[in-house]
Short mmCIF file of C-alpha atoms (C1' of nucleotides) in Angstrom, two decimals:
data_model
loop_
_atom_site.label_atom_id
_atom_site.label_comp_id
_atom_site.label_asym_id
_atom_site.label_seq_id
_atom_site.Cartn_x
_atom_site.Cartn_y
_atom_site.Cartn_z
CA UNK L 1 -9.27 -58.21 -21.31
CA UNK L 2 -11.89 -55.60 -22.91
CA UNK L 3 -9.84 -52.67 -21.98
CA UNK L 4 -6.38 -53.31 -23.30
CA UNK L 5 -3.92 -50.15 -22.32
CA UNK L 6 -5.44 -47.25 -20.54
CA UNK L 7 -8.79 -47.34 -19.61
CA UNK L 8 -10.17 -44.35 -18.10
CA UNK L 9 -10.16 -45.72 -14.24
CA UNK L 10 -6.54 -46.31 -14.84
CA UNK L 11 -5.61 -42.92 -15.97
CA UNK L 12 -7.13 -41.45 -12.80
CA UNK L 13 -5.76 -43.58 -10.89
CA UNK L 14 -2.50 -42.74 -12.32
CA UNK L 15 -3.07 -39.37 -11.84
CA UNK L 16 -4.53 -39.84 -8.40
CA UNK L 17 -1.34 -41.06 -7.58
CA UNK L 18 0.97 -38.35 -8.85
CA UNK L 19 -1.47 -35.80 -7.45
CA UNK L 20 -1.63 -36.78 -4.29
CA UNK L 21 1.41 -37.85 -3.36
CA UNK L 22 2.77 -34.21 -4.51
CA UNK L 23 0.50 -32.21 -2.88
CA UNK L 24 -1.44 -34.13 -0.47
CA UNK L 25 -4.85 -35.49 -0.39
CA UNK L 26 -6.22 -32.36 0.34
CA UNK L 27 -4.27 -30.16 -1.52
CA UNK L 28 -6.02 -31.58 -4.62
CA UNK L 29 -9.46 -31.48 -5.80
CA UNK L 30 -11.37 -34.14 -7.86
CA UNK L 31 -11.58 -31.44 -10.50
CA UNK L 32 -8.29 -31.28 -10.93
CA UNK L 33 -8.09 -34.71 -11.04
CA UNK L 34 -10.42 -35.11 -13.85
CA UNK L 35 -8.83 -32.01 -15.90
CA UNK L 36 -5.18 -33.88 -15.91
CA UNK L 37 -6.87 -36.96 -16.70
CA UNK L 38 -9.17 -34.94 -19.76
CA UNK L 39 -12.39 -36.03 -17.95
CA UNK L 40 -15.16 -34.26 -16.12
CA UNK L 41 -15.54 -34.31 -12.44
CA UNK L 42 -18.46 -36.18 -12.65
CA UNK L 43 -16.78 -39.46 -14.80
CA UNK L 44 -14.21 -39.70 -11.81
CA UNK L 45 -16.76 -40.01 -9.59
CA UNK L 46 -18.69 -42.30 -11.63
CA UNK L 47 -15.33 -44.63 -11.15
CA UNK L 48 -15.08 -44.51 -7.37
CA UNK L 49 -17.37 -43.77 -5.07
CA UNK L 50 -16.02 -40.45 -3.58
CA UNK L 51 -12.54 -38.84 -2.81
CA UNK L 52 -12.39 -40.77 -0.30
CA UNK L 53 -12.68 -44.17 -1.71
CA UNK L 54 -10.41 -42.77 -4.64
CA UNK L 55 -7.86 -42.50 -2.42
CA UNK L 56 -8.52 -46.15 -1.09
CA UNK L 57 -8.48 -46.99 -4.38
CA UNK L 58 -4.68 -45.39 -5.13
CA UNK L 59 -3.57 -47.06 -2.28
CA UNK L 60 -4.56 -50.49 -3.09
CA UNK L 61 -3.82 -50.70 -6.42
CA UNK L 62 0.15 -48.72 -5.56
CA UNK L 63 1.36 -50.63 -2.64
CA UNK L 64 0.08 -53.77 -4.98
CA UNK L 65 2.57 -53.08 -7.37
CA UNK L 66 5.47 -51.76 -4.84
CA UNK L 67 5.07 -54.73 -2.57
CA UNK L 68 5.08 -57.22 -5.70
CA UNK L 69 8.35 -55.69 -6.65
CA UNK L 70 9.86 -55.39 -3.48
CA UNK L 71 8.96 -59.39 -3.09
CA UNK L 72 10.21 -59.93 -6.50
CA UNK L 73 13.37 -58.45 -5.87
CA UNK L 74 13.66 -60.30 -1.91
CA UNK L 75 13.26 -64.02 -3.60
CA UNK L 76 16.10 -63.53 -5.94
CA UNK L 77 18.62 -61.67 -3.64
CA UNK L 78 21.59 -62.84 -1.71
CA UNK L 79 22.50 -63.23 1.78
CA UNK L 80 23.95 -60.10 3.65
CA UNK L 81 23.78 -56.84 2.17
CA UNK L 82 23.62 -57.97 -1.13
CA UNK L 83 20.29 -59.31 0.07
CA UNK L 84 19.00 -55.33 0.47
CA UNK L 85 21.15 -54.07 -1.94
CA UNK L 86 18.79 -55.77 -4.62
CA UNK L 87 15.48 -54.68 -2.59
CA UNK L 88 16.68 -51.19 -2.67
CA UNK L 89 17.85 -51.18 -6.14
CA UNK L 90 14.26 -52.49 -7.42
CA UNK L 91 12.57 -49.37 -5.15
CA UNK L 92 14.77 -46.85 -6.06
CA UNK L 93 14.34 -46.01 -9.60
CA UNK L 94 10.59 -45.95 -9.26
CA UNK L 95 10.66 -43.88 -6.45
CA UNK L 96 12.84 -41.55 -6.91
CA UNK L 97 11.56 -40.71 -10.57
CA UNK L 98 8.03 -40.36 -8.90
CA UNK L 99 8.21 -39.07 -5.63
CA UNK L 100 4.89 -39.70 -4.96
CA UNK L 101 4.62 -43.45 -4.96
CA UNK L 102 6.54 -43.05 -1.07
CA UNK L 103 4.77 -39.51 -0.94
CA UNK L 104 1.97 -41.39 -0.38
CA UNK L 105 2.81 -43.83 2.63
CA UNK L 106 3.63 -40.89 4.30
CA UNK L 107 0.08 -38.96 3.29
CA UNK L 108 -1.49 -42.31 4.97
CA UNK L 109 -0.71 -41.26 8.15
CA UNK L 110 -2.36 -37.87 8.34
CA UNK L 111 -5.38 -40.15 7.54
CA UNK L 112 -7.06 -41.96 10.57
CA UNK L 113 -5.93 -45.52 11.22
CA UNK L 114 -8.88 -46.60 9.07
CA UNK L 115 -7.36 -45.58 5.51
CA UNK L 116 -3.99 -46.44 6.76
CA UNK L 117 -4.79 -49.92 7.36
CA UNK L 118 -5.46 -51.02 3.86
CA UNK L 119 -1.35 -50.71 3.39
CA UNK L 120 -0.56 -51.79 7.02
CA UNK L 121 -2.23 -55.41 6.42
CA UNK L 122 -0.48 -55.74 3.24
CA UNK L 123 2.78 -54.84 4.11
CA UNK L 124 2.22 -56.69 7.75
CA UNK L 125 3.61 -60.53 6.40
CA UNK L 126 6.03 -58.90 4.15
CA UNK L 127 7.67 -57.04 6.99
CA UNK L 128 7.90 -59.61 9.42
CA UNK L 129 9.95 -61.62 6.78
CA UNK L 130 12.19 -58.99 6.51
CA UNK L 131 12.82 -58.96 10.14
CA UNK L 132 13.17 -62.30 10.70
CA UNK L 133 15.56 -62.61 7.63
CA UNK L 134 17.75 -59.35 9.31
CA UNK L 135 17.85 -61.64 12.37
CA UNK L 136 19.15 -64.55 10.89
CA UNK L 137 21.72 -62.50 8.64
CA UNK L 138 22.62 -60.76 11.88
CA UNK L 139 23.30 -63.57 13.62
CA UNK L 140 25.47 -65.45 11.07
CA UNK L 141 27.39 -62.11 11.21
CA UNK L 142 26.87 -60.87 7.54
CA UNK L 143 25.41 -58.09 8.87
CA UNK L 144 25.85 -55.38 11.63
CA UNK L 145 24.18 -56.64 14.59
CA UNK L 146 22.23 -54.54 16.24
CA UNK L 147 17.62 -54.15 17.19
CA UNK L 148 16.55 -55.95 13.60
CA UNK L 149 13.90 -53.75 13.44
CA UNK L 150 14.83 -50.81 14.04
CA UNK L 151 17.74 -51.11 12.00
CA UNK L 152 15.11 -52.05 8.90
CA UNK L 153 13.04 -49.12 10.15
CA UNK L 154 16.10 -46.73 9.70
CA UNK L 155 16.98 -48.41 5.97
CA UNK L 156 13.90 -48.03 5.26
CA UNK L 157 13.29 -44.30 6.49
CA UNK L 158 16.85 -43.28 4.61
CA UNK L 159 15.45 -44.71 1.58
CA UNK L 160 12.15 -43.01 2.37
CA UNK L 161 13.86 -40.12 3.03
CA UNK L 162 16.00 -39.57 0.05
CA UNK L 163 13.19 -40.56 -2.56
CA UNK L 164 10.70 -38.73 -1.13
CA UNK L 165 12.82 -35.27 -0.71
CA UNK L 166 14.06 -34.19 -4.34
CA UNK L 167 13.72 -30.78 -3.10
CA UNK L 168 15.91 -30.91 0.21
CA UNK L 169 18.39 -33.27 -1.64
CA UNK L 170 18.66 -29.60 -3.98
CA UNK L 171 19.16 -27.47 -1.38
CA UNK L 172 22.45 -29.34 -0.28
CA UNK L 173 23.23 -29.25 -4.10
CA UNK L 174 21.92 -32.37 -5.62
CA UNK L 175 20.73 -32.03 -9.34
CA UNK L 176 17.94 -33.86 -10.45
CA UNK L 177 18.91 -35.55 -13.61
CA UNK L 178 20.64 -38.58 -14.93
CA UNK L 179 23.05 -38.64 -13.63
CA UNK L 180 22.51 -36.73 -10.56
CA UNK L 181 20.55 -40.24 -10.29
CA UNK L 182 22.84 -42.69 -10.82
CA UNK L 183 25.51 -40.70 -8.44
CA UNK L 184 22.61 -40.71 -5.83
CA UNK L 185 22.05 -44.22 -6.09
CA UNK L 186 25.48 -44.94 -5.47
CA UNK L 187 25.97 -43.10 -2.68
CA UNK L 188 22.92 -44.09 -1.08
CA UNK L 189 24.40 -47.94 -1.58
CA UNK L 190 27.60 -47.26 -0.13
CA UNK L 191 26.00 -45.54 3.02
CA UNK L 192 23.53 -48.40 3.37
CA UNK L 193 26.82 -50.95 2.85
CA UNK L 194 28.85 -48.96 5.38
CA UNK L 195 26.45 -48.54 7.95
CA UNK L 196 25.26 -52.65 7.44
CA UNK L 197 28.51 -54.06 7.46
CA UNK L 198 29.55 -56.12 10.31
CA UNK L 199 31.93 -54.74 12.43
CA UNK L 200 35.38 -55.67 11.65
CA UNK L 201 36.70 -57.56 14.57
CA UNK Z 1 1.15 -11.46 34.50
CA UNK Z 2 -1.69 -11.53 32.62
CA UNK Z 3 -0.22 -13.31 29.40
CA UNK Z 4 3.43 -13.85 30.02
CA UNK Z 5 4.28 -16.49 28.49
CA UNK Z 6 2.06 -17.29 25.27
CA UNK Z 7 0.43 -14.16 23.97
CA UNK Z 8 -2.08 -15.17 21.13
CA UNK Z 9 0.27 -14.57 18.18
CA UNK Z 10 2.66 -17.13 19.65
CA UNK Z 11 -0.13 -19.61 20.59
CA UNK Z 12 -1.35 -19.62 17.00
CA UNK Z 13 2.22 -19.93 15.44
CA UNK Z 14 2.44 -23.01 17.87
CA UNK Z 15 -0.35 -24.54 17.33
CA UNK Z 16 -0.37 -23.49 13.20
CA UNK Z 17 2.91 -25.70 13.49
CA UNK Z 18 1.63 -28.89 14.80
CA UNK Z 19 -1.48 -28.85 12.71
CA UNK Z 20 0.15 -27.81 9.29
CA UNK Z 21 3.02 -30.18 10.37
CA UNK Z 22 1.04 -33.46 10.97
CA UNK Z 23 -2.14 -32.52 8.31
CA UNK Z 24 -0.47 -30.19 5.27
CA UNK Z 25 -1.25 -26.94 4.89
CA UNK Z 26 -4.54 -27.69 2.91
CA UNK Z 27 -5.68 -29.90 5.36
CA UNK Z 28 -6.12 -27.52 8.14
CA UNK Z 29 -8.39 -24.84 7.77
CA UNK Z 30 -8.16 -21.28 9.65
CA UNK Z 31 -11.15 -21.65 12.04
CA UNK Z 32 -9.41 -25.32 13.27
CA UNK Z 33 -6.04 -23.32 13.96
CA UNK Z 34 -8.88 -20.82 15.61
CA UNK Z 35 -10.41 -23.28 17.51
CA UNK Z 36 -7.48 -25.12 18.64
CA UNK Z 37 -6.00 -21.73 20.30
CA UNK Z 38 -9.15 -20.83 21.80
CA UNK Z 39 -10.04 -18.04 19.84
CA UNK Z 40 -12.13 -16.70 17.02
CA UNK Z 41 -11.12 -17.60 12.96
CA UNK Z 42 -10.49 -13.44 12.55
CA UNK Z 43 -8.14 -13.32 15.36
CA UNK Z 44 -6.10 -15.80 13.62
CA UNK Z 45 -6.30 -13.02 10.66
CA UNK Z 46 -5.97 -10.16 12.66
CA UNK Z 47 -2.54 -11.69 13.38
CA UNK Z 48 -1.90 -12.91 9.84
CA UNK Z 49 -2.50 -11.32 6.93
CA UNK Z 50 -3.53 -14.34 5.15
CA UNK Z 51 -2.97 -18.10 6.10
CA UNK Z 52 0.05 -17.50 3.39
CA UNK Z 53 0.93 -15.44 5.50
CA UNK Z 54 0.98 -17.60 8.48
CA UNK Z 55 2.20 -20.59 7.07
CA UNK Z 56 5.54 -18.01 5.94
CA UNK Z 57 5.92 -17.04 9.15
CA UNK Z 58 5.45 -20.49 10.90
CA UNK Z 59 7.91 -21.43 8.77
CA UNK Z 60 10.26 -18.51 9.47
CA UNK Z 61 10.19 -18.65 13.06
CA UNK Z 62 10.24 -23.11 13.84
CA UNK Z 63 13.34 -22.82 11.33
CA UNK Z 64 14.81 -20.21 13.42
CA UNK Z 65 14.77 -22.08 16.81
CA UNK Z 66 16.07 -25.29 14.83
CA UNK Z 67 18.86 -23.70 12.83
CA UNK Z 68 19.56 -21.59 16.21
CA UNK Z 69 20.07 -25.35 18.10
CA UNK Z 70 21.67 -26.81 15.35
CA UNK Z 71 24.55 -23.78 15.04
CA UNK Z 72 24.93 -23.94 18.61
CA UNK Z 73 25.56 -27.85 18.34
CA UNK Z 74 27.84 -27.36 16.14
CA UNK Z 75 29.92 -25.04 17.52
CA UNK Z 76 30.67 -27.31 20.49
CA UNK Z 77 31.09 -30.10 18.37
CA UNK Z 78 34.38 -32.32 18.12
CA UNK Z 79 35.81 -33.70 14.92
CA UNK Z 80 34.95 -36.92 12.70
CA UNK Z 81 31.58 -38.38 13.80
CA UNK Z 82 31.32 -36.93 17.19
CA UNK Z 83 31.03 -33.61 15.52
CA UNK Z 84 27.61 -35.17 13.82
CA UNK Z 85 26.91 -37.01 16.45
CA UNK Z 86 26.25 -33.70 18.32
CA UNK Z 87 24.13 -32.25 15.85
CA UNK Z 88 22.00 -35.22 15.49
CA UNK Z 89 21.56 -35.26 19.64
CA UNK Z 90 20.54 -31.40 19.39
CA UNK Z 91 17.90 -32.45 16.72
CA UNK Z 92 16.17 -35.74 17.33
CA UNK Z 93 14.26 -35.16 20.37
CA UNK Z 94 12.60 -31.78 19.39
CA UNK Z 95 12.11 -33.74 15.96
CA UNK Z 96 10.71 -37.07 17.23
CA UNK Z 97 8.55 -35.58 19.96
CA UNK Z 98 7.20 -33.03 17.42
CA UNK Z 99 7.20 -34.66 13.94
CA UNK Z 100 5.96 -31.31 12.81
CA UNK Z 101 9.00 -29.71 13.07
CA UNK Z 102 10.60 -31.50 10.01
CA UNK Z 103 7.45 -32.27 8.53
CA UNK Z 104 6.47 -29.24 7.91
CA UNK Z 105 9.64 -28.99 5.84
CA UNK Z 106 8.58 -31.20 3.29
CA UNK Z 107 5.16 -29.83 3.34
CA UNK Z 108 7.25 -26.60 1.92
CA UNK Z 109 8.01 -29.10 -1.25
CA UNK Z 110 4.41 -28.60 -2.18
CA UNK Z 111 3.72 -25.18 -2.05
CA UNK Z 112 6.17 -23.97 -4.38
CA UNK Z 113 9.19 -22.18 -4.13
CA UNK Z 114 8.29 -18.73 -3.35
CA UNK Z 115 7.65 -20.12 0.16
CA UNK Z 116 10.63 -22.49 0.59
CA UNK Z 117 12.85 -19.86 -0.60
CA UNK Z 118 12.46 -18.43 2.90
CA UNK Z 119 13.47 -21.60 4.32
CA UNK Z 120 16.23 -21.88 1.46
CA UNK Z 121 17.67 -18.32 2.19
CA UNK Z 122 18.41 -19.09 5.63
CA UNK Z 123 19.20 -22.63 5.35
CA UNK Z 124 21.76 -22.25 2.57
CA UNK Z 125 24.61 -20.56 4.52
CA UNK Z 126 24.07 -23.23 7.33
CA UNK Z 127 24.41 -26.04 4.56
CA UNK Z 128 27.44 -24.56 2.53
CA UNK Z 129 29.91 -24.53 6.30
CA UNK Z 130 28.24 -28.32 6.82
CA UNK Z 131 29.50 -29.67 3.34
CA UNK Z 132 32.82 -27.47 3.63
CA UNK Z 133 33.48 -28.88 6.94
CA UNK Z 134 32.55 -32.39 5.80
CA UNK Z 135 35.04 -32.39 2.98
CA UNK Z 136 37.73 -31.42 5.17
CA UNK Z 137 37.08 -34.24 8.01
CA UNK Z 138 36.77 -36.57 4.92
CA UNK Z 139 39.95 -35.71 3.79
CA UNK Z 140 41.53 -35.71 7.20
CA UNK Z 141 40.18 -39.53 7.11
CA UNK Z 142 38.08 -38.95 9.71
CA UNK Z 143 34.98 -39.81 8.01
CA UNK Z 144 34.17 -42.46 5.37
CA UNK Z 145 35.19 -40.86 2.24
CA UNK Z 146 33.01 -39.99 -0.42
CA UNK Z 147 30.87 -37.16 -2.09
CA UNK Z 148 30.13 -35.11 0.91
CA UNK Z 149 26.98 -33.76 -0.34
CA UNK Z 150 25.51 -36.56 -1.02
CA UNK Z 151 26.22 -38.09 1.90
CA UNK Z 152 25.36 -34.80 4.00
CA UNK Z 153 21.71 -35.58 2.31
CA UNK Z 154 22.04 -38.64 3.32
CA UNK Z 155 22.57 -37.90 7.04
CA UNK Z 156 19.30 -35.62 6.37
CA UNK Z 157 17.41 -37.81 4.89
CA UNK Z 158 17.77 -40.43 7.17
CA UNK Z 159 16.93 -38.25 10.28
CA UNK Z 160 13.98 -36.58 8.60
CA UNK Z 161 12.67 -39.81 7.43
CA UNK Z 162 13.10 -41.05 11.30
CA UNK Z 163 11.38 -38.17 12.80
CA UNK Z 164 9.13 -37.70 10.78
CA UNK Z 165 7.31 -41.37 9.98
CA UNK Z 166 6.75 -42.67 13.46
CA UNK Z 167 3.52 -43.99 11.93
CA UNK Z 168 5.86 -46.32 9.71
CA UNK Z 169 8.12 -46.96 12.14
CA UNK Z 170 4.76 -48.41 14.43
CA UNK Z 171 4.73 -50.38 11.51
CA UNK Z 172 8.04 -51.80 11.97
CA UNK Z 173 7.06 -52.62 15.85
CA UNK Z 174 8.56 -49.51 17.05
CA UNK Z 175 6.50 -48.05 20.18
CA UNK Z 176 6.42 -44.77 21.03
CA UNK Z 177 7.33 -44.26 24.18
CA UNK Z 178 10.04 -42.96 26.52
CA UNK Z 179 12.01 -46.13 25.53
CA UNK Z 180 11.23 -46.62 22.31
CA UNK Z 181 12.41 -43.23 21.73
CA UNK Z 182 16.24 -43.77 23.91
CA UNK Z 183 16.37 -47.06 22.03
CA UNK Z 184 15.54 -45.20 18.58
CA UNK Z 185 18.08 -42.72 19.24
CA UNK Z 186 20.78 -45.21 20.53
CA UNK Z 187 19.99 -47.13 16.90
CA UNK Z 188 20.12 -44.19 14.85
CA UNK Z 189 23.22 -43.10 16.08
CA UNK Z 190 24.90 -46.33 15.85
CA UNK Z 191 23.82 -46.41 12.33
CA UNK Z 192 24.93 -43.32 11.18
CA UNK Z 193 28.16 -44.28 13.29
CA UNK Z 194 28.87 -46.97 10.81
CA UNK Z 195 27.66 -45.27 8.07
CA UNK Z 196 30.35 -42.71 8.42
CA UNK Z 197 33.20 -44.11 9.60
CA UNK Z 198 36.07 -44.43 7.48
CA UNK Z 199 36.94 -47.14 5.85
CA UNK Z 200 39.21 -49.47 7.83
CA UNK Z 201 42.40 -49.70 6.33
"C1'" DG M 1 -14.04 11.89 30.45
"C1'" DG M 2 -12.08 12.16 26.11
"C1'" DT M 3 -8.88 10.25 22.68
"C1'" DT M 4 -6.21 6.86 21.24
"C1'" DG M 5 -4.27 2.09 19.65
"C1'" DT M 6 -4.70 -2.60 20.48
"C1'" DC M 7 -6.84 -7.14 20.52
"C1'" DT M 8 -11.03 -9.74 19.51
"C1'" DC M 9 -15.47 -10.63 18.28
"C1'" DT M 10 -20.45 -11.30 14.99
"C1'" DA M 11 -22.02 -10.58 10.53
"C1'" DC M 12 -21.35 -11.78 6.43
"C1'" DC M 13 -19.44 -12.61 1.14
"C1'" DA M 14 -17.53 -15.11 -3.28
"C1'" DA M 15 -15.53 -18.88 -4.30
"C1'" DA M 16 -14.21 -23.65 -4.07
"C1'" DT M 17 -15.40 -27.80 -2.87
"C1'" DG M 18 -17.65 -33.01 -2.74
"C1'" DG M 19 -21.30 -34.68 -4.04
"C1'" DT M 20 -26.26 -35.62 -6.58
"C1'" DA M 21 -29.82 -36.11 -10.98
"C1'" DG M 22 -30.29 -36.25 -14.55
"C1'" DA M 23 -29.55 -36.54 -20.35
"C1'" DC M 24 -27.32 -37.84 -24.03
"C1'" DG M 25 -25.08 -40.71 -27.39
"C1'" DA M 26 -22.98 -45.02 -28.29
"C1'" DC M 27 -22.74 -49.93 -28.00
"C1'" DT M 28 -24.74 -54.35 -27.47
"C1'" DG M 29 -28.08 -58.43 -28.01
"C1'" DT M 30 -32.58 -59.58 -29.42
"C1'" DA A 1 -36.29 -51.92 -35.23
"C1'" DC A 2 -35.07 -51.49 -29.77
"C1'" DA A 3 -34.21 -52.21 -25.30
"C1'" DG A 4 -30.60 -51.87 -22.05
"C1'" DT A 5 -26.41 -50.72 -20.17
"C1'" DC A 6 -22.26 -48.28 -20.18
"C1'" DG A 7 -19.38 -44.34 -20.19
"C1'" DT A 8 -19.45 -39.40 -20.15
"C1'" DC A 9 -21.65 -35.68 -19.86
"C1'" DT A 10 -23.90 -30.62 -18.21
"C1'" DA A 11 -26.77 -28.41 -14.27
"C1'" DC A 12 -27.08 -28.05 -10.29
"C1'" DC A 13 -26.73 -28.23 -4.88
"C1'" DA A 14 -24.91 -27.65 -0.16
"C1'" DT A 15 -21.31 -27.19 2.62
"C1'" DT A 16 -16.95 -25.05 3.66
"C1'" DT A 17 -13.28 -22.07 2.86
"C1'" DG A 18 -10.33 -17.76 3.13
"C1'" DG A 19 -11.74 -13.25 3.41
"C1'" DT A 20 -13.74 -8.03 4.42
"C1'" DA A 21 -16.47 -4.75 6.98
"C1'" DG A 22 -16.98 -2.95 10.95
"C1'" DA A 23 -18.21 -2.90 16.24
"C1'" DG A 24 -17.17 -3.66 20.98
"C1'" DA A 25 -14.14 -4.44 24.93
"C1'" DC A 26 -10.16 -2.31 27.25
"C1'" DA A 27 -6.17 -0.67 28.62
"C1'" DA A 28 -2.79 3.86 28.50
"C1'" DC A 29 -2.48 7.96 28.13
"C1'" DC A 30 -3.75 13.59 28.11
#
DNA sequence: GGTTGTCTCTACCAAATGGTAGACGACTGT
DNA sequence: ACAGTCGTCTACCATTTGGTAGAGACAACC
């Protein structure tokens, strides 16, 4: 605990997340990252052996945080849709405020399996648990029946799509302010609730 | 029949769409595009004055096609959810088969307003008509009531999310073959139908 | 045959990029 | 006072990038 709040290394990780997430790995130069942090390019290379390693570190660091948030939410969540609601709520604000968070996930897909493997390894168990939970809830009649994995994928795709495309949402007339954010979240939850509600029979 | 179908210019547009869409504008060099087409880099620059103009052309060309498909589907579509179903079906296959199609849309967001304006101008009227249609269907009770623009955004986000993240879907255990594609489409439509179904009352 | 215009090529350039080498200062423990 | 190491810097390099200049192949039209 020698360096309390934001030592250079963390500030670099932070800036790199935003830049990689918003403009892509190849679209950002080490120098840009350095300038945005307020250090020299070589300071970045002092902390991270290469640009690739910087990306790997950003992914590892970021996914740890996100996964922790999701797991915490999942632990305290209830049955049926409220379980999903808790997780979505936990992810929604940071994700929309900072599209880079989930944008980075997309970024991985274009950088070959060796890098996305870092994330897959971390996410695998979480996905499995989620699928098991979903299967159970479907069988109990608390969620609409369907392929649990695909349904989960669709929930994921919806949330990620919303969170990573503010520009597209603006195209539909959405305004990116606090009110817009609240409304979007409310509509997203209503949308997902309807999509997952068990068929009335 | 020397160059009947794909003259150089079109082949370049085609290759550029795939490369830009999958690896990002900055992640692809002119040389790569040229090689993948089988010509020299300078041939690319002969057809398109600069890399920027190439991107603009790809966007214009691609969005024309997509928009035409959407409009055709929208014209023949029915009321309520079947109207949306028709459009989603029209977009789904080409979009999933070729993630670059919609991936390009995301790509635009990171390239400044001057480029995404090309697309916005083309999409604007279509979006307005879709919103008007949706408002009408909601009021008629054929779709679940809600903010028409936001609901539309969510449908869009879901489809785009699904279409542009095959890697993420694979993380959830989805397999990218013909059967997987069919199942995914069926589940997507069921998901959207449930999400948009009018509240039973 | 000559001219013109289209299309593709080789050769080259200036700028930017990721990365290396090594110096300078600040702080540590001895 | 001194050696060491931590963190940052300036200076530099090799490669790649987008882009320019100009020549050659080839067809069509005169």
